[in-house]
Structure formats: structure tokens, C-alpha cells
mmCIF file of C-alpha atoms in Angstrom:
data_model
loop_
_atom_site.group_PDB
_atom_site.id
_atom_site.type_symbol
_atom_site.label_atom_id
_atom_site.label_comp_id
_atom_site.label_asym_id
_atom_site.label_seq_id
_atom_site.Cartn_x
_atom_site.Cartn_y
_atom_site.Cartn_z
ATOM 1 C CA PRO A 1 21.622 24.327 -37.210
ATOM 2 C CA LYS A 2 18.833 25.346 -39.542
ATOM 3 C CA ILE A 3 17.644 22.863 -42.169
ATOM 4 C CA SER A 4 16.690 24.073 -45.601
ATOM 5 C CA PRO A 5 13.063 23.310 -46.544
ATOM 6 C CA SER A 6 14.342 21.629 -49.716
ATOM 7 C CA ALA A 7 16.896 19.454 -47.933
ATOM 8 C CA THR A 8 16.504 15.682 -47.965
ATOM 9 C CA ILE A 9 16.648 14.158 -44.490
ATOM 10 C CA ARG A 10 17.760 10.536 -44.300
ATOM 11 C CA PHE A 11 16.984 8.457 -41.263
ATOM 12 C CA ARG A 12 18.732 5.224 -40.379
ATOM 13 C CA PRO A 13 16.315 2.457 -39.369
ATOM 14 C CA PHE A 14 15.762 2.102 -35.600
ATOM 15 C CA ALA A 15 16.809 -1.563 -35.592
ATOM 16 C CA THR A 16 20.056 -0.749 -37.390
ATOM 17 C CA ARG A 17 21.010 1.855 -34.781
ATOM 18 C CA LEU A 18 20.334 -0.567 -31.940
ATOM 19 C CA SER A 19 21.678 -3.830 -33.250
ATOM 20 C CA HIS A 20 24.986 -2.986 -34.909
ATOM 21 C CA ARG A 21 26.913 -4.505 -31.989
ATOM 22 C CA CYS A 22 24.554 -7.415 -31.302
ATOM 23 C CA SER A 23 24.690 -11.033 -32.356
ATOM 24 C CA PRO A 24 22.021 -12.218 -34.772
ATOM 25 C CA THR A 25 18.861 -13.735 -33.322
ATOM 26 C CA LEU A 26 19.376 -16.964 -31.429
ATOM 27 C CA SER A 27 15.940 -18.349 -32.249
ATOM 28 C CA ASN A 28 17.330 -21.190 -34.357
ATOM 29 C CA LYS A 29 20.619 -21.760 -32.525
ATOM 30 C CA PRO A 30 21.321 -23.582 -29.247
ATOM 31 C CA MET A 31 22.622 -21.309 -26.508
ATOM 32 C CA ASP A 32 26.072 -22.020 -25.101
ATOM 33 C CA VAL A 33 25.009 -21.434 -21.495
ATOM 34 C CA LYS A 34 27.198 -21.998 -18.431
ATOM 35 C CA PRO A 35 25.785 -22.675 -14.936
ATOM 36 C CA ILE A 36 24.941 -19.714 -12.737
ATOM 37 C CA PHE A 37 26.107 -21.794 -9.780
ATOM 38 C CA PRO A 38 28.686 -24.360 -10.924
ATOM 39 C CA GLY A 39 28.347 -27.620 -9.047
ATOM 40 C CA LYS A 40 24.951 -26.718 -7.559
ATOM 41 C CA ALA A 41 21.941 -28.813 -8.509
ATOM 42 C CA ALA A 42 18.620 -27.204 -9.398
ATOM 43 C CA PRO A 43 16.473 -25.825 -8.025
ATOM 44 C CA PHE A 44 18.694 -23.052 -6.684
ATOM 45 C CA VAL A 45 17.283 -20.331 -4.431
ATOM 46 C CA ILE A 46 18.321 -16.675 -4.342
ATOM 47 C CA ALA A 47 16.874 -14.966 -1.264
ATOM 48 C CA GLY A 48 17.171 -11.726 0.657
ATOM 49 C CA PRO A 49 15.390 -8.450 1.367
ATOM 50 C CA CYS A 50 13.851 -6.315 -1.346
ATOM 51 C CA SER A 51 16.128 -3.432 -0.345
ATOM 52 C CA ALA A 52 19.434 -3.044 1.441
ATOM 53 C CA GLU A 53 18.183 -0.700 4.165
ATOM 54 C CA SER A 54 21.187 -0.667 6.510
ATOM 55 C CA ARG A 55 24.393 -2.583 7.154
ATOM 56 C CA GLU A 56 22.841 -4.258 10.200
ATOM 57 C CA GLN A 57 19.686 -5.283 8.319
ATOM 58 C CA VAL A 58 21.684 -6.764 5.421
ATOM 59 C CA LEU A 59 24.013 -8.739 7.665
ATOM 60 C CA GLU A 60 21.221 -10.045 9.898
ATOM 61 C CA ALA A 61 19.279 -11.300 6.864
ATOM 62 C CA ALA A 62 22.363 -12.848 5.254
ATOM 63 C CA ARG A 63 23.343 -14.670 8.445
ATOM 64 C CA ARG A 64 19.880 -16.139 8.955
ATOM 65 C CA LEU A 65 19.448 -17.142 5.316
ATOM 66 C CA SER A 66 22.877 -18.772 5.208
ATOM 67 C CA LEU A 67 21.579 -21.296 7.754
ATOM 68 C CA LEU A 68 19.009 -22.601 5.226
ATOM 69 C CA PRO A 69 20.606 -25.392 3.168
ATOM 70 C CA SER A 70 18.462 -24.680 0.103
ATOM 71 C CA VAL A 71 19.536 -21.017 -0.168
ATOM 72 C CA THR A 72 22.229 -20.678 -2.820
ATOM 73 C CA ALA A 73 22.775 -16.895 -2.950
ATOM 74 C CA PHE A 74 21.876 -13.679 -1.136
ATOM 75 C CA ARG A 75 20.055 -10.805 -2.843
ATOM 76 C CA ALA A 76 19.291 -7.190 -1.944
ATOM 77 C CA GLY A 77 18.477 -4.163 -4.074
ATOM 78 C CA VAL A 78 20.746 -1.156 -3.635
ATOM 79 C CA TRP A 79 19.214 1.003 -6.389
ATOM 80 C CA LYS A 80 15.425 0.855 -6.068
ATOM 81 C CA PRO A 81 13.455 2.460 -8.907
ATOM 82 C CA ARG A 82 9.996 3.251 -7.539
ATOM 83 C CA THR A 83 6.868 3.963 -9.548
ATOM 84 C CA HIS A 84 6.220 7.234 -7.707
ATOM 85 C CA PRO A 85 8.788 9.648 -6.235
ATOM 86 C CA GLY A 86 9.110 10.106 -2.505
ATOM 87 C CA GLY A 87 9.542 6.442 -1.555
ATOM 88 C CA PHE A 88 12.710 4.728 -0.389
ATOM 89 C CA GLU A 89 14.960 4.366 -3.448
ATOM 90 C CA GLY A 90 17.945 2.644 -1.877
ATOM 91 C CA HIS A 91 21.365 3.725 -0.638
ATOM 92 C CA GLY A 92 23.106 3.182 -3.968
ATOM 93 C CA GLY A 93 26.790 2.370 -4.204
ATOM 94 C CA GLU A 94 27.285 2.718 -0.436
ATOM 95 C CA ALA A 95 25.256 -0.474 0.100
ATOM 96 C CA LEU A 96 27.523 -2.550 -2.169
ATOM 97 C CA GLU A 97 30.039 -2.659 0.673
ATOM 98 C CA TRP A 98 27.343 -4.190 2.904
ATOM 99 C CA LEU A 99 26.757 -6.929 0.322
ATOM 100 C CA ARG A 100 30.482 -7.556 0.083
ATOM 101 C CA GLN A 101 30.663 -7.934 3.861
ATOM 102 C CA ALA A 102 27.660 -10.306 3.816
ATOM 103 C CA LYS A 103 29.483 -12.460 1.277
ATOM 104 C CA ALA A 104 32.667 -12.481 3.360
ATOM 105 C CA GLU A 105 30.789 -13.517 6.527
ATOM 106 C CA THR A 106 28.445 -16.144 5.071
ATOM 107 C CA GLY A 107 30.170 -17.402 1.939
ATOM 108 C CA LEU A 108 26.986 -16.835 -0.078
ATOM 109 C CA PRO A 109 27.339 -15.273 -3.539
ATOM 110 C CA VAL A 110 25.586 -11.891 -3.625
ATOM 111 C CA ALA A 111 23.205 -10.395 -6.179
ATOM 112 C CA THR A 112 21.699 -6.986 -6.899
ATOM 113 C CA GLU A 113 19.785 -5.136 -9.633
ATOM 114 C CA VAL A 114 21.446 -2.875 -12.195
ATOM 115 C CA ALA A 115 19.775 -0.393 -14.518
ATOM 116 C CA THR A 116 22.700 1.535 -16.066
ATOM 117 C CA ALA A 117 26.276 0.999 -17.207
ATOM 118 C CA SER A 118 27.521 2.925 -14.154
ATOM 119 C CA HIS A 119 25.655 0.465 -11.906
ATOM 120 C CA VAL A 120 27.392 -2.414 -13.662
ATOM 121 C CA GLU A 121 30.815 -0.829 -13.264
ATOM 122 C CA ALA A 122 30.253 -0.164 -9.550
ATOM 123 C CA CYS A 123 29.112 -3.753 -8.979
ATOM 124 C CA LEU A 124 32.093 -5.193 -10.832
ATOM 125 C CA ARG A 125 34.455 -3.106 -8.717
ATOM 126 C CA ALA A 126 32.695 -4.311 -5.556
ATOM 127 C CA GLY A 127 32.930 -7.965 -6.559
ATOM 128 C CA ILE A 128 29.157 -8.582 -6.818
ATOM 129 C CA ASP A 129 28.617 -12.092 -8.181
ATOM 130 C CA ILE A 130 25.196 -11.836 -9.837
ATOM 131 C CA LEU A 131 23.494 -8.885 -11.522
ATOM 132 C CA TRP A 132 19.911 -8.743 -12.627
ATOM 133 C CA LEU A 133 18.014 -6.488 -15.007
ATOM 134 C CA GLY A 134 14.630 -5.408 -13.662
ATOM 135 C CA ALA A 135 11.370 -5.425 -15.589
ATOM 136 C CA ARG A 136 11.527 -1.714 -16.399
ATOM 137 C CA THR A 137 15.055 -2.066 -17.771
ATOM 138 C CA SER A 138 14.580 -5.240 -19.800
ATOM 139 C CA GLY A 139 11.738 -3.588 -21.708
ATOM 140 C CA ASN A 140 14.078 -0.803 -22.929
ATOM 141 C CA PRO A 141 16.423 -2.022 -25.710
ATOM 142 C CA PHE A 142 18.635 1.083 -25.382
ATOM 143 C CA ALA A 143 19.187 0.470 -21.665
ATOM 144 C CA VAL A 144 19.796 -3.253 -22.205
ATOM 145 C CA GLN A 145 22.388 -2.541 -24.907
ATOM 146 C CA GLU A 146 24.162 -0.033 -22.679
ATOM 147 C CA ILE A 147 24.380 -2.651 -19.937
ATOM 148 C CA ALA A 148 25.460 -5.340 -22.403
ATOM 149 C CA ASP A 149 28.338 -3.147 -23.578
ATOM 150 C CA ALA A 150 29.418 -2.547 -19.977
ATOM 151 C CA LEU A 151 29.396 -6.311 -19.342
ATOM 152 C CA ARG A 152 31.440 -7.237 -22.394
ATOM 153 C CA GLY A 153 34.576 -9.176 -21.458
ATOM 154 C CA THR A 154 33.382 -10.136 -17.965
ATOM 155 C CA ASP A 155 32.271 -13.479 -16.520
ATOM 156 C CA VAL A 156 29.673 -12.163 -14.078
ATOM 157 C CA ALA A 157 26.327 -13.990 -13.912
ATOM 158 C CA VAL A 158 23.346 -12.045 -15.285
ATOM 159 C CA LEU A 159 19.618 -12.586 -14.771
ATOM 160 C CA ILE A 160 17.062 -10.925 -17.058
ATOM 161 C CA LYS A 161 13.583 -10.350 -15.683
ATOM 162 C CA ASN A 162 10.656 -10.329 -18.072
ATOM 163 C CA PRO A 163 9.476 -6.871 -19.197
ATOM 164 C CA ILE A 164 6.445 -5.363 -17.502
ATOM 165 C CA SER A 165 4.352 -5.955 -20.629
ATOM 166 C CA PRO A 166 3.508 -9.541 -21.682
ATOM 167 C CA ASP A 167 5.811 -9.422 -24.712
ATOM 168 C CA LEU A 168 7.821 -12.589 -25.351
ATOM 169 C CA GLU A 169 9.863 -10.992 -28.144
ATOM 170 C CA LEU A 170 10.909 -8.054 -25.971
ATOM 171 C CA TRP A 171 12.079 -10.480 -23.284
ATOM 172 C CA ALA A 172 13.900 -12.651 -25.819
ATOM 173 C CA GLY A 173 15.528 -9.568 -27.333
ATOM 174 C CA ALA A 174 16.932 -8.503 -23.957
ATOM 175 C CA ILE A 175 18.333 -11.992 -23.401
ATOM 176 C CA GLU A 176 19.925 -12.007 -26.846
ATOM 177 C CA ARG A 177 21.597 -8.634 -26.252
ATOM 178 C CA ILE A 178 23.218 -9.834 -23.015
ATOM 179 C CA TYR A 179 24.182 -13.145 -24.614
ATOM 180 C CA GLY A 180 25.543 -11.254 -27.619
ATOM 181 C CA ALA A 181 27.938 -9.389 -25.297
ATOM 182 C CA GLY A 182 29.581 -12.724 -24.492
ATOM 183 C CA ILE A 183 27.828 -13.388 -21.177
ATOM 184 C CA ARG A 184 27.349 -17.140 -20.783
ATOM 185 C CA ARG A 185 26.326 -17.425 -17.118
ATOM 186 C CA ILE A 186 22.835 -16.221 -17.863
ATOM 187 C CA ALA A 187 19.242 -16.971 -16.828
ATOM 188 C CA ALA A 188 15.748 -15.538 -17.294
ATOM 189 C CA VAL A 189 13.528 -14.488 -14.385
ATOM 190 C CA HIS A 190 9.736 -14.779 -14.543
ATOM 191 C CA ARG A 191 8.291 -12.044 -12.294
ATOM 192 C CA GLY A 192 4.824 -11.760 -13.827
ATOM 193 C CA PHE A 193 3.253 -9.160 -16.103
ATOM 194 C CA SER A 194 1.231 -6.018 -15.574
ATOM 195 C CA THR A 195 -2.184 -6.201 -17.216
ATOM 196 C CA PHE A 196 -4.845 -3.510 -17.357
ATOM 197 C CA GLY A 197 -7.880 -3.931 -15.129
ATOM 198 C CA GLY A 198 -9.186 -7.314 -14.037
ATOM 199 C CA THR A 199 -9.710 -8.963 -10.685
ATOM 200 C CA SER A 200 -6.638 -11.180 -10.546
ATOM 201 C CA GLN A 201 -5.436 -12.137 -7.074
ATOM 202 C CA TYR A 202 -1.859 -11.489 -8.176
ATOM 203 C CA ARG A 203 0.172 -8.301 -8.117
ATOM 204 C CA ASN A 204 1.510 -9.258 -11.552
ATOM 205 C CA ALA A 205 -0.341 -11.848 -13.627
ATOM 206 C CA PRO A 206 1.856 -14.955 -13.989
ATOM 207 C CA LEU A 207 0.772 -15.735 -17.576
ATOM 208 C CA TRP A 208 2.677 -19.026 -17.280
ATOM 209 C CA THR A 209 2.482 -19.749 -20.989
ATOM 210 C CA ILE A 210 4.977 -16.961 -21.758
ATOM 211 C CA PRO A 211 7.914 -18.339 -19.714
ATOM 212 C CA LEU A 212 7.019 -21.814 -20.973
ATOM 213 C CA GLN A 213 7.255 -20.556 -24.543
ATOM 214 C CA LEU A 214 10.613 -18.990 -23.688
ATOM 215 C CA SER A 215 11.812 -22.395 -22.424
ATOM 216 C CA VAL A 216 10.687 -24.038 -25.645
ATOM 217 C CA ARG A 217 12.610 -21.473 -27.676
ATOM 218 C CA TYR A 218 15.754 -21.638 -25.517
ATOM 219 C CA PRO A 219 15.733 -25.073 -23.830
ATOM 220 C CA GLU A 220 19.279 -24.582 -22.490
ATOM 221 C CA LEU A 221 18.376 -21.325 -20.714
ATOM 222 C CA PRO A 222 17.537 -21.607 -16.988
ATOM 223 C CA VAL A 223 14.287 -19.878 -16.048
ATOM 224 C CA ILE A 224 13.888 -18.678 -12.451
ATOM 225 C CA HIS A 225 10.547 -17.856 -10.855
ATOM 226 C CA ASP A 226 9.978 -14.758 -8.688
ATOM 227 C CA PRO A 227 6.892 -15.527 -6.546
ATOM 228 C CA SER A 228 7.337 -12.331 -4.519
ATOM 229 C CA HIS A 229 6.598 -10.028 -7.458
ATOM 230 C CA VAL A 230 4.015 -12.310 -9.045
ATOM 231 C CA GLY A 231 2.009 -12.727 -5.836
ATOM 232 C CA GLY A 232 2.578 -9.414 -4.132
ATOM 233 C CA ARG A 233 1.386 -11.094 -0.915
ATOM 234 C CA ARG A 234 3.303 -13.392 1.382
ATOM 235 C CA ASP A 235 0.428 -15.905 1.614
ATOM 236 C CA LEU A 236 0.766 -16.579 -2.122
ATOM 237 C CA ILE A 237 4.484 -17.431 -2.000
ATOM 238 C CA GLU A 238 4.160 -21.137 -1.198
ATOM 239 C CA PRO A 239 1.524 -22.051 -3.845
ATOM 240 C CA LEU A 240 3.462 -20.105 -6.476
ATOM 241 C CA VAL A 241 6.726 -21.834 -5.515
ATOM 242 C CA ARG A 242 4.994 -25.190 -5.772
ATOM 243 C CA GLN A 243 3.540 -24.428 -9.201
ATOM 244 C CA ALA A 244 6.836 -23.077 -10.533
ATOM 245 C CA LEU A 245 8.832 -26.118 -9.473
ATOM 246 C CA ASP A 246 6.150 -28.508 -10.713
ATOM 247 C CA THR A 247 6.339 -26.676 -14.036
ATOM 248 C CA GLY A 248 10.088 -27.305 -14.249
ATOM 249 C CA PHE A 249 11.607 -23.918 -13.385
ATOM 250 C CA SER A 250 15.312 -24.077 -12.564
ATOM 251 C CA GLY A 251 15.206 -21.920 -9.448
ATOM 252 C CA LEU A 252 13.577 -19.243 -7.338
ATOM 253 C CA ILE A 253 14.330 -15.657 -6.331
ATOM 254 C CA ILE A 254 12.391 -14.762 -3.180
ATOM 255 C CA GLU A 255 12.291 -11.629 -1.037
ATOM 256 C CA SER A 256 13.019 -12.399 2.615
ATOM 257 C CA HIS A 257 13.279 -9.816 5.399
ATOM 258 C CA CYS A 258 13.887 -10.500 9.094
ATOM 259 C CA HIS A 259 11.172 -7.976 10.010
ATOM 260 C CA PRO A 260 8.983 -7.794 6.881
ATOM 261 C CA ASP A 261 6.253 -5.567 8.324
ATOM 262 C CA GLU A 262 8.914 -2.901 8.917
ATOM 263 C CA ALA A 263 10.451 -3.156 5.431
ATOM 264 C CA LEU A 264 10.996 0.130 3.592
ATOM 265 C CA SER A 265 9.827 -1.352 0.272
ATOM 266 C CA ASP A 266 7.383 -4.098 -0.746
ATOM 267 C CA ALA A 267 6.617 -5.087 2.835
ATOM 268 C CA ALA A 268 3.517 -7.120 1.959
ATOM 269 C CA GLN A 269 5.367 -9.606 -0.248
ATOM 270 C CA GLN A 270 8.381 -10.343 1.962
ATOM 271 C CA ILE A 271 8.635 -13.339 4.285
ATOM 272 C CA THR A 272 10.911 -14.104 7.205
ATOM 273 C CA PRO A 273 13.877 -16.465 6.778
ATOM 274 C CA LYS A 274 12.070 -18.880 9.115
ATOM 275 C CA ARG A 275 8.966 -18.916 6.901
ATOM 276 C CA LEU A 276 11.143 -19.293 3.816
ATOM 277 C CA GLY A 277 12.764 -22.346 5.380
ATOM 278 C CA GLU A 278 9.324 -23.854 6.036
ATOM 279 C CA ILE A 279 8.219 -23.281 2.447
ATOM 280 C CA LEU A 280 11.394 -24.721 0.942
ATOM 281 C CA GLY A 281 11.123 -27.732 3.232
ATOM 282 C CA ASN A 282 7.485 -28.276 2.264
ATOM 283 C CA VAL A 283 8.075 -27.965 -1.470
ATOM 284 C CA ILE A 284 11.684 -28.783 -2.360
ATOM 285 C CA GLY A 285 11.985 -31.489 0.287
ATOM 286 C CA ARG A 286 9.068 -33.408 -1.217
ATOM 287 C CA ARG A 287 9.834 -33.113 -4.906
ATOM 288 C CA ARG A 288 10.431 -36.154 -7.084
ATOM 289 C CA SER A 289 14.078 -36.928 -7.704
ATOM 290 C CA GLN A 290 13.475 -37.850 -11.346
ATOM 291 C CA PRO A 291 13.420 -35.121 -14.020
ATOM 292 C CA THR A 292 9.987 -33.915 -15.109
ATOM 293 C CA PRO A 293 9.007 -35.896 -18.232
ATOM 294 C CA HIS A 294 7.708 -34.326 -21.412
ATOM 295 C CA LEU A 295 4.115 -35.220 -20.571
ATOM 296 C CA GLU A 296 4.291 -33.313 -17.298
ATOM 297 C CA LYS A 297 5.624 -30.266 -19.105
ATOM 298 C CA LEU A 298 2.613 -30.388 -21.429
ATOM 299 C CA ARG A 299 0.326 -30.785 -18.438
ATOM 300 C CA ALA A 300 1.997 -27.766 -16.867
ATOM 301 C CA GLU A 301 1.140 -25.780 -19.993
ATOM 302 C CA ILE A 302 -2.487 -26.883 -19.611
ATOM 303 C CA ASP A 303 -2.429 -25.766 -15.963
ATOM 304 C CA ALA A 304 -0.963 -22.419 -16.997
ATOM 305 C CA VAL A 305 -3.644 -21.830 -19.633
ATOM 306 C CA ASP A 306 -6.375 -22.858 -17.183
ATOM 307 C CA SER A 307 -5.034 -20.326 -14.688
ATOM 308 C CA GLU A 308 -5.284 -17.598 -17.336
ATOM 309 C CA LEU A 309 -8.804 -18.737 -18.246
ATOM 310 C CA LEU A 310 -9.896 -18.369 -14.630
ATOM 311 C CA ASP A 311 -8.510 -14.830 -14.492
ATOM 312 C CA ILE A 312 -10.247 -13.949 -17.770
ATOM 313 C CA LEU A 313 -13.583 -15.412 -16.602
ATOM 314 C CA ALA A 314 -13.311 -13.439 -13.361
ATOM 315 C CA ARG A 315 -12.704 -10.269 -15.370
ATOM 316 C CA ARG A 316 -15.704 -11.023 -17.597
ATOM 317 C CA MET A 317 -18.000 -11.505 -14.603
ATOM 318 C CA ALA A 318 -16.713 -8.253 -13.085
ATOM 319 C CA ILE A 319 -17.826 -6.508 -16.282
ATOM 320 C CA SER A 320 -21.197 -8.287 -16.050
ATOM 321 C CA ARG A 321 -21.640 -6.870 -12.544
ATOM 322 C CA ASN A 322 -20.927 -3.385 -13.913
ATOM 323 C CA ILE A 323 -23.507 -3.958 -16.655
ATOM 324 C CA GLY A 324 -25.989 -5.072 -14.002
ATOM 325 C CA GLU A 325 -25.393 -1.856 -12.073
ATOM 326 C CA TYR A 326 -26.022 0.178 -15.216
ATOM 327 C CA LYS A 327 -29.219 -1.714 -16.153
ATOM 328 C CA ARG A 328 -30.441 -1.349 -12.582
ATOM 329 C CA SER A 329 -29.945 2.422 -12.661
ATOM 330 C CA GLU A 330 -31.646 2.701 -16.074
ATOM 331 C CA SER A 331 -34.454 0.198 -15.283
ATOM 332 C CA MET A 332 -33.459 -1.995 -18.229
ATOM 333 C CA SER A 333 -34.230 -5.704 -18.587
ATOM 334 C CA VAL A 334 -31.364 -8.147 -18.148
ATOM 335 C CA LEU A 335 -31.903 -10.367 -21.174
ATOM 336 C CA GLN A 336 -31.140 -8.832 -24.568
ATOM 337 C CA ALA A 337 -31.912 -11.741 -26.916
ATOM 338 C CA THR A 338 -30.786 -10.075 -30.139
ATOM 339 C CA ARG A 339 -27.463 -9.099 -28.601
ATOM 340 C CA PHE A 340 -26.861 -12.676 -27.372
ATOM 341 C CA ASN A 341 -27.714 -14.253 -30.739
ATOM 342 C CA ASP A 342 -25.338 -11.875 -32.511
ATOM 343 C CA LEU A 343 -22.620 -12.654 -29.945
ATOM 344 C CA ILE A 344 -22.937 -16.428 -30.395
ATOM 345 C CA ALA A 345 -22.850 -16.122 -34.204
ATOM 346 C CA ASP A 346 -19.756 -13.929 -34.087
ATOM 347 C CA ARG A 347 -17.882 -16.118 -31.584
ATOM 348 C CA CYS A 348 -18.686 -19.320 -33.497
ATOM 349 C CA LYS A 349 -17.469 -17.794 -36.753
ATOM 350 C CA ARG A 350 -14.218 -16.571 -35.202
ATOM 351 C CA GLY A 351 -13.716 -19.832 -33.315
ATOM 352 C CA SER A 352 -14.206 -21.858 -36.474
ATOM 353 C CA ASN A 353 -11.249 -20.015 -38.013
ATOM 354 C CA LEU A 354 -9.193 -21.180 -35.008
ATOM 355 C CA GLY A 355 -10.156 -24.835 -35.468
ATOM 356 C CA LEU A 356 -12.768 -24.967 -32.677
ATOM 357 C CA SER A 357 -16.034 -26.839 -33.190
ATOM 358 C CA ASP A 358 -19.377 -25.054 -33.362
ATOM 359 C CA LYS A 359 -20.897 -27.394 -30.744
ATOM 360 C CA PHE A 360 -18.088 -26.760 -28.275
ATOM 361 C CA LEU A 361 -18.266 -22.973 -28.676
ATOM 362 C CA ARG A 362 -22.044 -22.897 -28.241
ATOM 363 C CA THR A 363 -21.758 -24.972 -25.063
ATOM 364 C CA VAL A 364 -19.054 -22.718 -23.634
ATOM 365 C CA PHE A 365 -20.685 -19.398 -24.484
ATOM 366 C CA ASN A 366 -24.137 -20.543 -23.387
ATOM 367 C CA ALA A 367 -22.665 -21.414 -19.992
ATOM 368 C CA ILE A 368 -20.847 -18.077 -19.792
ATOM 369 C CA HIS A 369 -24.001 -16.227 -20.808
ATOM 370 C CA ASP A 370 -26.106 -18.051 -18.212
ATOM 371 C CA GLU A 371 -23.666 -17.075 -15.460
ATOM 372 C CA SER A 372 -23.527 -13.483 -16.750
ATOM 373 C CA VAL A 373 -27.319 -13.248 -16.621
ATOM 374 C CA ALA A 374 -27.361 -14.717 -13.106
ATOM 375 C CA THR A 375 -24.696 -12.220 -12.039
ATOM 376 C CA GLN A 376 -26.680 -9.274 -13.403
ATOM 377 C CA LEU A 377 -29.884 -10.521 -11.768
ATOM 378 C CA ARG A 378 -28.152 -10.696 -8.389
ATOM 379 C CA VAL A 379 -27.128 -7.056 -8.817
ATOM 380 C CA ILE A 380 -30.534 -5.849 -10.048
ATOM 381 C CA ASP A 381 -32.588 -7.797 -7.497
ATOM 382 C CA ARG A 382 -30.699 -6.607 -4.435
ATOM 383 C CA SER A 383 -32.492 -4.176 -2.158
ATOM 384 C CA PRO A 384 -31.694 -0.477 -2.692
ATOM 385 C CA GLU A 385 -29.203 0.886 -0.160
#
């Protein structure tokens, strides 16, 4: 219909449209959370292939993983949203029957990803035990609310992965929407965050401080670590598992394929059931039996921040190398004294507002500057190709 130029258009606020069916924020209230796996002690392990590729592949993986005593549940994606079209995007609802058969044969609860209300309904009909919201879905409040409404009145377990962006509030909001639908068997999944540029060794930067902050806000909420998506490489799985469990995470979700090099999706980050058993034996089998004390949690936060500092320093030196390339091509000198003096003055002023001492900041930035200069000199002094 046409709108008169003189008409007054009234818009309802975005938050009002989204939140009319949601519970108020849980930031100041304890969560009434029930166990994902009643009677099972942490850390629990959810393992299985990235994708359900065929009935035979699903059953072979489930049978082998069921022989590992630390594996608590079997996972496989049946709907696989890919970044670019043309890749394997799963068999959809057909593969739910394969998961159901895997559960019947092995006794393991089964889990898969959902992105729409129709996915939820199909999984509930198939008797899937655990559903998870992927990073793309959890960052979309409309999609999360649609799924929450489809879950209302059920007792299925739900895992919420962190959004792609490093946004604690967006993650917390997704959790609150699912919790607000009455779901009590609920947990968060830390799968790392996409960051622009940088030279990080990880597929998705772990940014450990964000899941730690989530745990501080919701101490009753289990947080599960996903080393497959954080690392993106199978050689990084074991160190990430070790760090997550030392940090106090409640469990792990790990991609395991019987023939990982032949996997139709995310082949580089999947490990064999045999290798998974070795990792779990190395890490879980040697953990302390006593709960992690408060001091160790604080130390874990320090470790997490240090890890981020290393990534940031690596990114800064990568930029210094680019600057060296530019100065080399333009025959410019490396040292720009005025620029450095202005930088130190600015950083000390900003750091003072954050409670950092002038002496400390000058020491840190002098060391960073010295390494930056050395990096540029190595670029400029190399022989022309």
C-alpha cells in the first residue's frame, strides 16, 4: 500500500520485537541448570565426525568411539552450513536415522547441530538427545528465538556455541533465550572467534578470557571446549585439550573420523578414534582428582591473557615487516625518532588512564620498539632477489 507523505510512521523498538517472549536477563540471578549427562562426572567428551557422510561411516565411527571409556556421547553434523556454496552440506533429515541407529547399537547419546525450527522438530521426532547451535546461528537473535520457541516444553539438552565475533553479550543473549524457553539441560561451547588479519596459529582465536568471563557471570553453567574448531589442525588438539581442562572447562566436543584425510568437511582438524583415545589418556588420565582452586582459575586467566598478548605481538611484528618492505622500496631510513617519541607519549598518557605506571609502559614500549626496528632492519638489509 502507498503511504501518504504526511503520514506518521511509528516503529516498535528492535529489542521489544525480539524479547517479548524471553525471560529477563539472568546476569544477577543463579541459573537453575540440570546436568547434560546425569550421573556422569566431568569432564565429559562428545566425539564424532564433523559430518554424517554415510550410514556406514557414522556406524563405524560410533562403534570405535564407544570403546573409549572417556567418550560420553556421539556427534555428527547432518546439516552443514558452509561458507561458500558447492561444498558438502550434509544429507539433512535422512542422516538422523543413521544417528538413531548409532545410538541403538552403542548406547551413546547422540548430538547434532540445528539452525532452524524445522531442524529442531525433525531432531525431536528422531529422538536426538543433544542439539547444538552453531556459531553462525548463535550470533543471530532472530534465529535463536525461533529455535527457543521450537524447544519450549521439551527436555532435550542444548549446547550454545559462541558467536563468530568475540562478543560476550551476544553469546550470553543466546544462552538466555534458550534458558528462557524453559531448557535446563544447557551448556555453552567455546569454539574460538574469528578475528581479522593476524598471524595466529589457530583457525579461530581462542580468546580464553571471554569464556572465563562467561563462567564468572554464570558459574552454574557448564562450558565445553571445542579444540577442533579453535585449532583447525589435528596437531593442536592435544595442547588445546590440556589447556581447556587445566582452565576448568566441564567437557570437550572433538571431531573424530575413522579416515580423517578422506573426510568431506574439515578434514585437517579431525583425528582418528585411536588418536583421540591417546589424547584423552594423556590428559584426562593424569588430571588431579581435586577440584581446581580459585587461585588456579586466576592463574588460568593470566595464561589466557598471555596467550592473547603473544598473538597481538606477532601481529604487530607482521606489520613491522610490512613497514620494512615499504621503507626498503622507498629507500627510507628505519628510525623515525619524532614518530617514536609521539608514540611513547600517547601510550603513556592512555595507559595512565588505565592505572598503568609510566615506568612500566616505557619499558614495555621501548622493548617493542627495539624489536620492531630490528625486524625492519632484517627486511631492509636482505639481499635483493
